[in-house]
mmCIF file of C-alpha atoms in Angstrom:
data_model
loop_
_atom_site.group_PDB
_atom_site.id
_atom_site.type_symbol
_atom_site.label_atom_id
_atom_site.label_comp_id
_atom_site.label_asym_id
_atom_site.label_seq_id
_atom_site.Cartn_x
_atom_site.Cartn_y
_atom_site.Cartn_z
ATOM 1 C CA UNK A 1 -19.538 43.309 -40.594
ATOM 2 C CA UNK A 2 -22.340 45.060 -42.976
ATOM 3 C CA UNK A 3 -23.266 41.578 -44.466
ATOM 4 C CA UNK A 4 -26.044 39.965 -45.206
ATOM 5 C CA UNK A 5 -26.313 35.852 -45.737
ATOM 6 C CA UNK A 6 -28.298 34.386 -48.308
ATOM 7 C CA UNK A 7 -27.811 30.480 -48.220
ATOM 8 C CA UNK A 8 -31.393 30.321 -50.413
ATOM 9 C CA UNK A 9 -29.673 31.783 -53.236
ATOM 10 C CA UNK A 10 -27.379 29.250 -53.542
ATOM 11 C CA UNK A 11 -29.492 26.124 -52.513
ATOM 12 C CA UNK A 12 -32.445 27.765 -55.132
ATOM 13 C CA UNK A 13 -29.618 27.097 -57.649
ATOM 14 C CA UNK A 14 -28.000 23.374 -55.946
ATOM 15 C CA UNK A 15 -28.082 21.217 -59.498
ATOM 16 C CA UNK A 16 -24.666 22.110 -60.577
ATOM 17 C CA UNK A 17 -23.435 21.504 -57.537
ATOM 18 C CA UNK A 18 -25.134 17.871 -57.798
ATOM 19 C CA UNK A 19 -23.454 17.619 -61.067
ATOM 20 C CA UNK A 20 -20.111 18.376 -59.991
ATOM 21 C CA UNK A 21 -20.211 16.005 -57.050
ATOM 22 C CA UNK A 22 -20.950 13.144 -59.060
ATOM 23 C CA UNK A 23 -17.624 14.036 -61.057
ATOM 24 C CA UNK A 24 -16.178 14.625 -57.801
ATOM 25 C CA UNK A 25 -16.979 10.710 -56.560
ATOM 26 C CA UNK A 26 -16.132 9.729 -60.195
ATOM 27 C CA UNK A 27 -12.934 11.403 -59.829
ATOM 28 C CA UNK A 28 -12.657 9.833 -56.769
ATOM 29 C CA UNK A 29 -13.173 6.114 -57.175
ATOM 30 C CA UNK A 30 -11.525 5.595 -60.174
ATOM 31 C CA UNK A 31 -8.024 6.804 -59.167
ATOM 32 C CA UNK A 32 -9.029 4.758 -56.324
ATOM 33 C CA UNK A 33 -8.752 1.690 -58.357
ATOM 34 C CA UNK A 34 -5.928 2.743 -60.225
ATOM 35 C CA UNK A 35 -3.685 3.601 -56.758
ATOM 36 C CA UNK A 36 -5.229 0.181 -55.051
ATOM 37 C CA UNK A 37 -4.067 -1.831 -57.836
ATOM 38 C CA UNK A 38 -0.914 0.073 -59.184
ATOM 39 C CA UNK A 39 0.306 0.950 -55.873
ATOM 40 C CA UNK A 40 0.756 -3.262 -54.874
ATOM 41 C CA UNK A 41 2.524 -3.716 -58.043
ATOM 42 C CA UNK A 42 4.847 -0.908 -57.276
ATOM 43 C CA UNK A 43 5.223 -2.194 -53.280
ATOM 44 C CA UNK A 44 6.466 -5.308 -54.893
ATOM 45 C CA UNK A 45 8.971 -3.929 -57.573
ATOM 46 C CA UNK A 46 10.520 -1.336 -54.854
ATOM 47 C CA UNK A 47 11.521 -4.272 -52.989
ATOM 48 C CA UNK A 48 12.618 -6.269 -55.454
ATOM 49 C CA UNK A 49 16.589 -7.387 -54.995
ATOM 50 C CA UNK A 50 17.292 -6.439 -58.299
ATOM 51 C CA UNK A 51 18.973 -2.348 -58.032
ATOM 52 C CA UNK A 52 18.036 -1.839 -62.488
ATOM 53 C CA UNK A 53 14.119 -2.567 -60.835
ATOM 54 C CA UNK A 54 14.015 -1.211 -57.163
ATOM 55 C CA UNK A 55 15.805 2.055 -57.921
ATOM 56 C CA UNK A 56 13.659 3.688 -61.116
ATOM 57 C CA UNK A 57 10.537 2.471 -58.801
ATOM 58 C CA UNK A 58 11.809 4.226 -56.042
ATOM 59 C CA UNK A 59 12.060 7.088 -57.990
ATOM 60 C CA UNK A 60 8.654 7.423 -59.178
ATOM 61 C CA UNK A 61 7.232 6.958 -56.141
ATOM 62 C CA UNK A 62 9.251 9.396 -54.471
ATOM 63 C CA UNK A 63 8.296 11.759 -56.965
ATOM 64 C CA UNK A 64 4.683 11.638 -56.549
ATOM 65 C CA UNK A 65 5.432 11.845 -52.818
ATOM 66 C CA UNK A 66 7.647 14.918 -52.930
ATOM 67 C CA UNK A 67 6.189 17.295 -55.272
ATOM 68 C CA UNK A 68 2.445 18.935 -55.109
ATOM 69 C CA UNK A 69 -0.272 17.601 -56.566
ATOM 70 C CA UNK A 70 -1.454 20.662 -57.758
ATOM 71 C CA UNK A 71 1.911 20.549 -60.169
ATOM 72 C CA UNK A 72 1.005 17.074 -61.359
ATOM 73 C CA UNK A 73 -2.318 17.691 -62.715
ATOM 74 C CA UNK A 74 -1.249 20.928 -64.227
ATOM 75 C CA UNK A 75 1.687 18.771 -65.895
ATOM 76 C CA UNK A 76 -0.144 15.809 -67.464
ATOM 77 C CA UNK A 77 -3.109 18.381 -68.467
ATOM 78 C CA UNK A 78 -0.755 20.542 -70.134
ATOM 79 C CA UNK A 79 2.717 18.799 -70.677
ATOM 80 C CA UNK A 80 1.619 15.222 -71.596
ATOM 81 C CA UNK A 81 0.178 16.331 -74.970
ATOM 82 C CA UNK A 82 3.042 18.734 -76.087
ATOM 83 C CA UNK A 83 5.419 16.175 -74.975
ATOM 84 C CA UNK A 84 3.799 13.007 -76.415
ATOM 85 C CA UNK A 85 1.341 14.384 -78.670
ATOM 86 C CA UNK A 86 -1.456 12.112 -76.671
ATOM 87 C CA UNK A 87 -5.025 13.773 -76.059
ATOM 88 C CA UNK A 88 -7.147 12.361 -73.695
ATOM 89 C CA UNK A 89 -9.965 13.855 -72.263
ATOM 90 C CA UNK A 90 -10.102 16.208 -69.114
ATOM 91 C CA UNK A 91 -11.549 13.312 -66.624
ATOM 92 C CA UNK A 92 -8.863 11.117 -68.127
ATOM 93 C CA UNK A 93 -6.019 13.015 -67.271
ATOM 94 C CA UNK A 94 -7.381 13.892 -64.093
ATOM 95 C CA UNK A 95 -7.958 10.438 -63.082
ATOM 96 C CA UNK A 96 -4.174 9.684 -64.206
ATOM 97 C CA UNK A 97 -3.186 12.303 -62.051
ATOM 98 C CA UNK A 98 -4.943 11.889 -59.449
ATOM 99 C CA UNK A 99 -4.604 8.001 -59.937
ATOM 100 C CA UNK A 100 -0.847 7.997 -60.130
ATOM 101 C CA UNK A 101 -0.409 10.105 -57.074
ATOM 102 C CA UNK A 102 -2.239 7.919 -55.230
ATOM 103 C CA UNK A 103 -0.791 5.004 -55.955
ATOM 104 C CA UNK A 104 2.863 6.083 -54.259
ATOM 105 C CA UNK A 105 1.215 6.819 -51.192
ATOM 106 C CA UNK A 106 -0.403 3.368 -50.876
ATOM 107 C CA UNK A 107 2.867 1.679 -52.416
ATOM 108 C CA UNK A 108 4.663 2.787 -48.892
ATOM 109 C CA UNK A 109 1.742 1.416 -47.244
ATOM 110 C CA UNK A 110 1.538 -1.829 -48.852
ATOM 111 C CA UNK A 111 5.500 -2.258 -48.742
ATOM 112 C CA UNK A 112 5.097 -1.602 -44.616
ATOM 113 C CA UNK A 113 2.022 -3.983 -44.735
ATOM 114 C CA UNK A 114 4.241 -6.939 -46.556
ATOM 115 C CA UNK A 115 6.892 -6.585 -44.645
ATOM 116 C CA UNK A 116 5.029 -7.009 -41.502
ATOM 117 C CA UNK A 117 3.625 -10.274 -43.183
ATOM 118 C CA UNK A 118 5.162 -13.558 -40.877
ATOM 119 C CA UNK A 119 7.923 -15.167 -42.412
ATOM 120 C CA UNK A 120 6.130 -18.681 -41.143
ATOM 121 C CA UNK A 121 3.449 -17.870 -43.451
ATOM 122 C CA UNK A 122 5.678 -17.705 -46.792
ATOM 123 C CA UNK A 123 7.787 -20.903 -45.235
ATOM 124 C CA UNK A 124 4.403 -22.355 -44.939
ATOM 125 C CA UNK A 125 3.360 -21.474 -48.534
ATOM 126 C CA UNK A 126 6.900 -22.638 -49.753
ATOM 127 C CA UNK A 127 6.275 -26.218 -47.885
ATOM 128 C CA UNK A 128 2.519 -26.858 -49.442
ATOM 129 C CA UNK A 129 4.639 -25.802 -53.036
ATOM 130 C CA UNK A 130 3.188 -22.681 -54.089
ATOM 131 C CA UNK A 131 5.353 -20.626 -56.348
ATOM 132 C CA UNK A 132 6.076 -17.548 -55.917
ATOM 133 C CA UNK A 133 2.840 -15.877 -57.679
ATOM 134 C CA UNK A 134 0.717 -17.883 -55.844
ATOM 135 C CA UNK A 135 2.289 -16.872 -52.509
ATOM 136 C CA UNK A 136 2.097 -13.458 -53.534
ATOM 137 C CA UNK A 137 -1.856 -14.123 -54.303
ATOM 138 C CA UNK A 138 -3.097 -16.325 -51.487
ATOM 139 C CA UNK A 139 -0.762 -14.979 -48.863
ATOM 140 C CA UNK A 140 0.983 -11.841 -49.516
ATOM 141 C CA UNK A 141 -1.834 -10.070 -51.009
ATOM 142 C CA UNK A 142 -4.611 -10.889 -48.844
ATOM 143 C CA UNK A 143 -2.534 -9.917 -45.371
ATOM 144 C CA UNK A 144 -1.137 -6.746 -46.799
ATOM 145 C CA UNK A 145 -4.578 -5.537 -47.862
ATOM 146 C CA UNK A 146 -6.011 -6.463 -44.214
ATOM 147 C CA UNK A 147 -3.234 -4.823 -42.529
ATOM 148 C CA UNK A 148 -2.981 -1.422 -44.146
ATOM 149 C CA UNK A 149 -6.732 -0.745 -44.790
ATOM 150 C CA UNK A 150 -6.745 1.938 -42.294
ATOM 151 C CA UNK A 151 -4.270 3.937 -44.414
ATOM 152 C CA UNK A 152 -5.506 2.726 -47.575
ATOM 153 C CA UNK A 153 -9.123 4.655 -46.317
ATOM 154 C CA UNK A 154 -7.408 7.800 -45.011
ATOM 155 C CA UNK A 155 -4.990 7.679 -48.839
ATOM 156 C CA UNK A 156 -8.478 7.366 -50.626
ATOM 157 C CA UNK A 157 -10.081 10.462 -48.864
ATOM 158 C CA UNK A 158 -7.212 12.124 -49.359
ATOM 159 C CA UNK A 159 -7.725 11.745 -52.670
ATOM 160 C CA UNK A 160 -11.364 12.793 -52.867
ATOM 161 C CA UNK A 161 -10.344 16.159 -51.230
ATOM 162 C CA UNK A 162 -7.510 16.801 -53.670
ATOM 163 C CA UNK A 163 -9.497 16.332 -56.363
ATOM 164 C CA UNK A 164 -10.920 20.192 -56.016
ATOM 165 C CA UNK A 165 -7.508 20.821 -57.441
ATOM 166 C CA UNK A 166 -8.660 19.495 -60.607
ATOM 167 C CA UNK A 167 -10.857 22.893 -61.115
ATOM 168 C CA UNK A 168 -7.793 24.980 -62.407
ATOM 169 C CA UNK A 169 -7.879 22.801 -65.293
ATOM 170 C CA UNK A 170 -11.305 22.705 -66.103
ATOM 171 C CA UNK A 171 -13.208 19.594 -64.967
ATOM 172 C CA UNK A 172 -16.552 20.194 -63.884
ATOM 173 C CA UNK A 173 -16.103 18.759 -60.761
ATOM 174 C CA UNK A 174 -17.921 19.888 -57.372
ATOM 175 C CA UNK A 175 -15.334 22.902 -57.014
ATOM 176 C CA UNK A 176 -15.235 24.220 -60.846
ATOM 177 C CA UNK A 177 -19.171 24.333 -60.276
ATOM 178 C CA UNK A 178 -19.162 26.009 -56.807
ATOM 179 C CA UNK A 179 -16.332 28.922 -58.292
ATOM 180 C CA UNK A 180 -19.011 29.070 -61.195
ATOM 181 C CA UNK A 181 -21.706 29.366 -58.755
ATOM 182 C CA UNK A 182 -20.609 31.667 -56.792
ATOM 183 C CA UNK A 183 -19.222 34.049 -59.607
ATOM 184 C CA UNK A 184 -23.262 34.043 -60.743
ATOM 185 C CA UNK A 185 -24.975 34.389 -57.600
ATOM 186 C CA UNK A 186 -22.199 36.694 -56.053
ATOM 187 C CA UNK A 187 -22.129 34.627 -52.927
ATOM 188 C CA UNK A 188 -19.170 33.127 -52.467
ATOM 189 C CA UNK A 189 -19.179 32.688 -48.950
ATOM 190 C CA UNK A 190 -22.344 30.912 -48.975
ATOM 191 C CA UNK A 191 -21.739 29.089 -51.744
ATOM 192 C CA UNK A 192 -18.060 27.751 -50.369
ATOM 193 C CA UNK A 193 -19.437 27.475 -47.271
ATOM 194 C CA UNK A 194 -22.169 24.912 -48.192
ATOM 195 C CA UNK A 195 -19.327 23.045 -50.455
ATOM 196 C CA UNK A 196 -16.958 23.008 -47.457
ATOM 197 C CA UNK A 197 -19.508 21.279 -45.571
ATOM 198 C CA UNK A 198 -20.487 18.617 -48.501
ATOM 199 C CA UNK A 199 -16.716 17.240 -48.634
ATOM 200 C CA UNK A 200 -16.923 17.126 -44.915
ATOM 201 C CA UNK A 201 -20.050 15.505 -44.685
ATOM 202 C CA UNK A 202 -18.430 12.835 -46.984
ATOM 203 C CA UNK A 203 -14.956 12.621 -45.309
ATOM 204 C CA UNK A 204 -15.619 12.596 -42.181
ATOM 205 C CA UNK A 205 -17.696 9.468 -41.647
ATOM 206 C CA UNK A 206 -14.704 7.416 -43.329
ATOM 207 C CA UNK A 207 -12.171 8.951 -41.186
ATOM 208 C CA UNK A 208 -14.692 7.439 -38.135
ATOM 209 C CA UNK A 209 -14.141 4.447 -39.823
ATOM 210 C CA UNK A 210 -10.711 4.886 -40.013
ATOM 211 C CA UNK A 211 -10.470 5.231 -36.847
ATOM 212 C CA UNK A 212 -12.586 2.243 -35.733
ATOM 213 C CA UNK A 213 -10.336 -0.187 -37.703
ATOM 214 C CA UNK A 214 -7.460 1.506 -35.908
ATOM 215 C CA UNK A 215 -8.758 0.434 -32.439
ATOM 216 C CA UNK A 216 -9.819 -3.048 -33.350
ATOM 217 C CA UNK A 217 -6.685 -3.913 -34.445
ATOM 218 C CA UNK A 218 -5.102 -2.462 -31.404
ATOM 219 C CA UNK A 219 -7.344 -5.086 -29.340
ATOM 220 C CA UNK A 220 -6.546 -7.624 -31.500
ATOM 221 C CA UNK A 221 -2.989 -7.127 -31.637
ATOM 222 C CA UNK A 222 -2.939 -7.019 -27.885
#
């Protein structure tokens, strides 16, 4: 291969790429919060007893969970408005996207999580006479967040690698400025190299995390 690398190029010119990483963990934690918080409120509605509840639930998060990503963001950047006549801004919708398909992964993990929770720990709330928000509060909530953090951390850097996908419709994140990068430089290998290795560099010291909180609650389960 007649090819010569030139990874100066690219770092001479590294601002952008700054720029668009900071969107990138923008991106990132804010459809964080919205799938944390969204996705216990749907765990609790997809198990509610009532079918005209459970069942449209069901369907949304199935929905999220069985079609791309890529097709989401491409629908609420381009369908939302004609459909609803609402305009929001690029990060907006991205974070809605991104946010919402989030938030049906971790509703599957928080629905395994509470159903794991003891049933001597509700009878317990039920006999010191909590109702049932507070059980949901001081003893649902709490144990279903401690219990599926693991997946909760892999869902959430999930997330901060799909959101590259967010490029196609124009939000400066860290992959709109590498493609722009690398179309001015003409190093594209260099240039996708180095941004392969920045979402690594920031994914892979969760998933050790991950995986730590995997094995200590192996040992403590056992």
């Amino acid at each position: 291969m007649d090819y010569s690398f030139d990874f100066a190029s690219v770092f001479r010119n590294f601002d952008p790429l700054w720029q668009g990483l900071w969107v990138t963990v923008q991106l990132t934690l804010a459809a964080n919060i919205v799938g944390l918080t969204l996705g216990f409120g749907l765990a609790l509605l997809v198990m509610s007893r009532w079918a005209v509840i459970r069942i449209p639930v069901m369907l949304f998060i199935e929905f999220f969970r069985c079609t791309p990503a890529i097709i989401q963001i491409v629908w609420f950047f381009y369908c939302v408005p004609m459909l609803f006549d609402v305009f929001l801004g690029s990060m907006t919708m991205g974070i809605m996207a991104l946010g919402l398909n989030l938030a049906a992964f971790n509703a599957e993990a928080y629905r395994a999580s509470i159903q794991a929770v003891p049933r001597e720990q509700l009878d317990a709330g039920v006999a010191l006479g909590l109702n049932p928000l507070q059980r949901i509060a001081y003893i649902v909530l709490p144990t279903a967040v401690r219990n599926s953090i693991p997946v909760l951390l892999t869902n959430g850097i999930g997330t901060f690698q799909q959101s590259a996908l967010v490029a196609i419709v124009a939000v400066q994140d860290l992959m709109y400025q590498g493609k722009t990068l690398a179309t001015l430089t003409y190093r594209p290998i260099e240039t996708f190299t180095i941004i392969a290795l920045i979402y690594f560099a920031v994914s892979f010291p969760v998933s050790q995390i991950v995986g730590y909180l995997e094995r200590r609650r192996e040992v403590l389960a056992s």
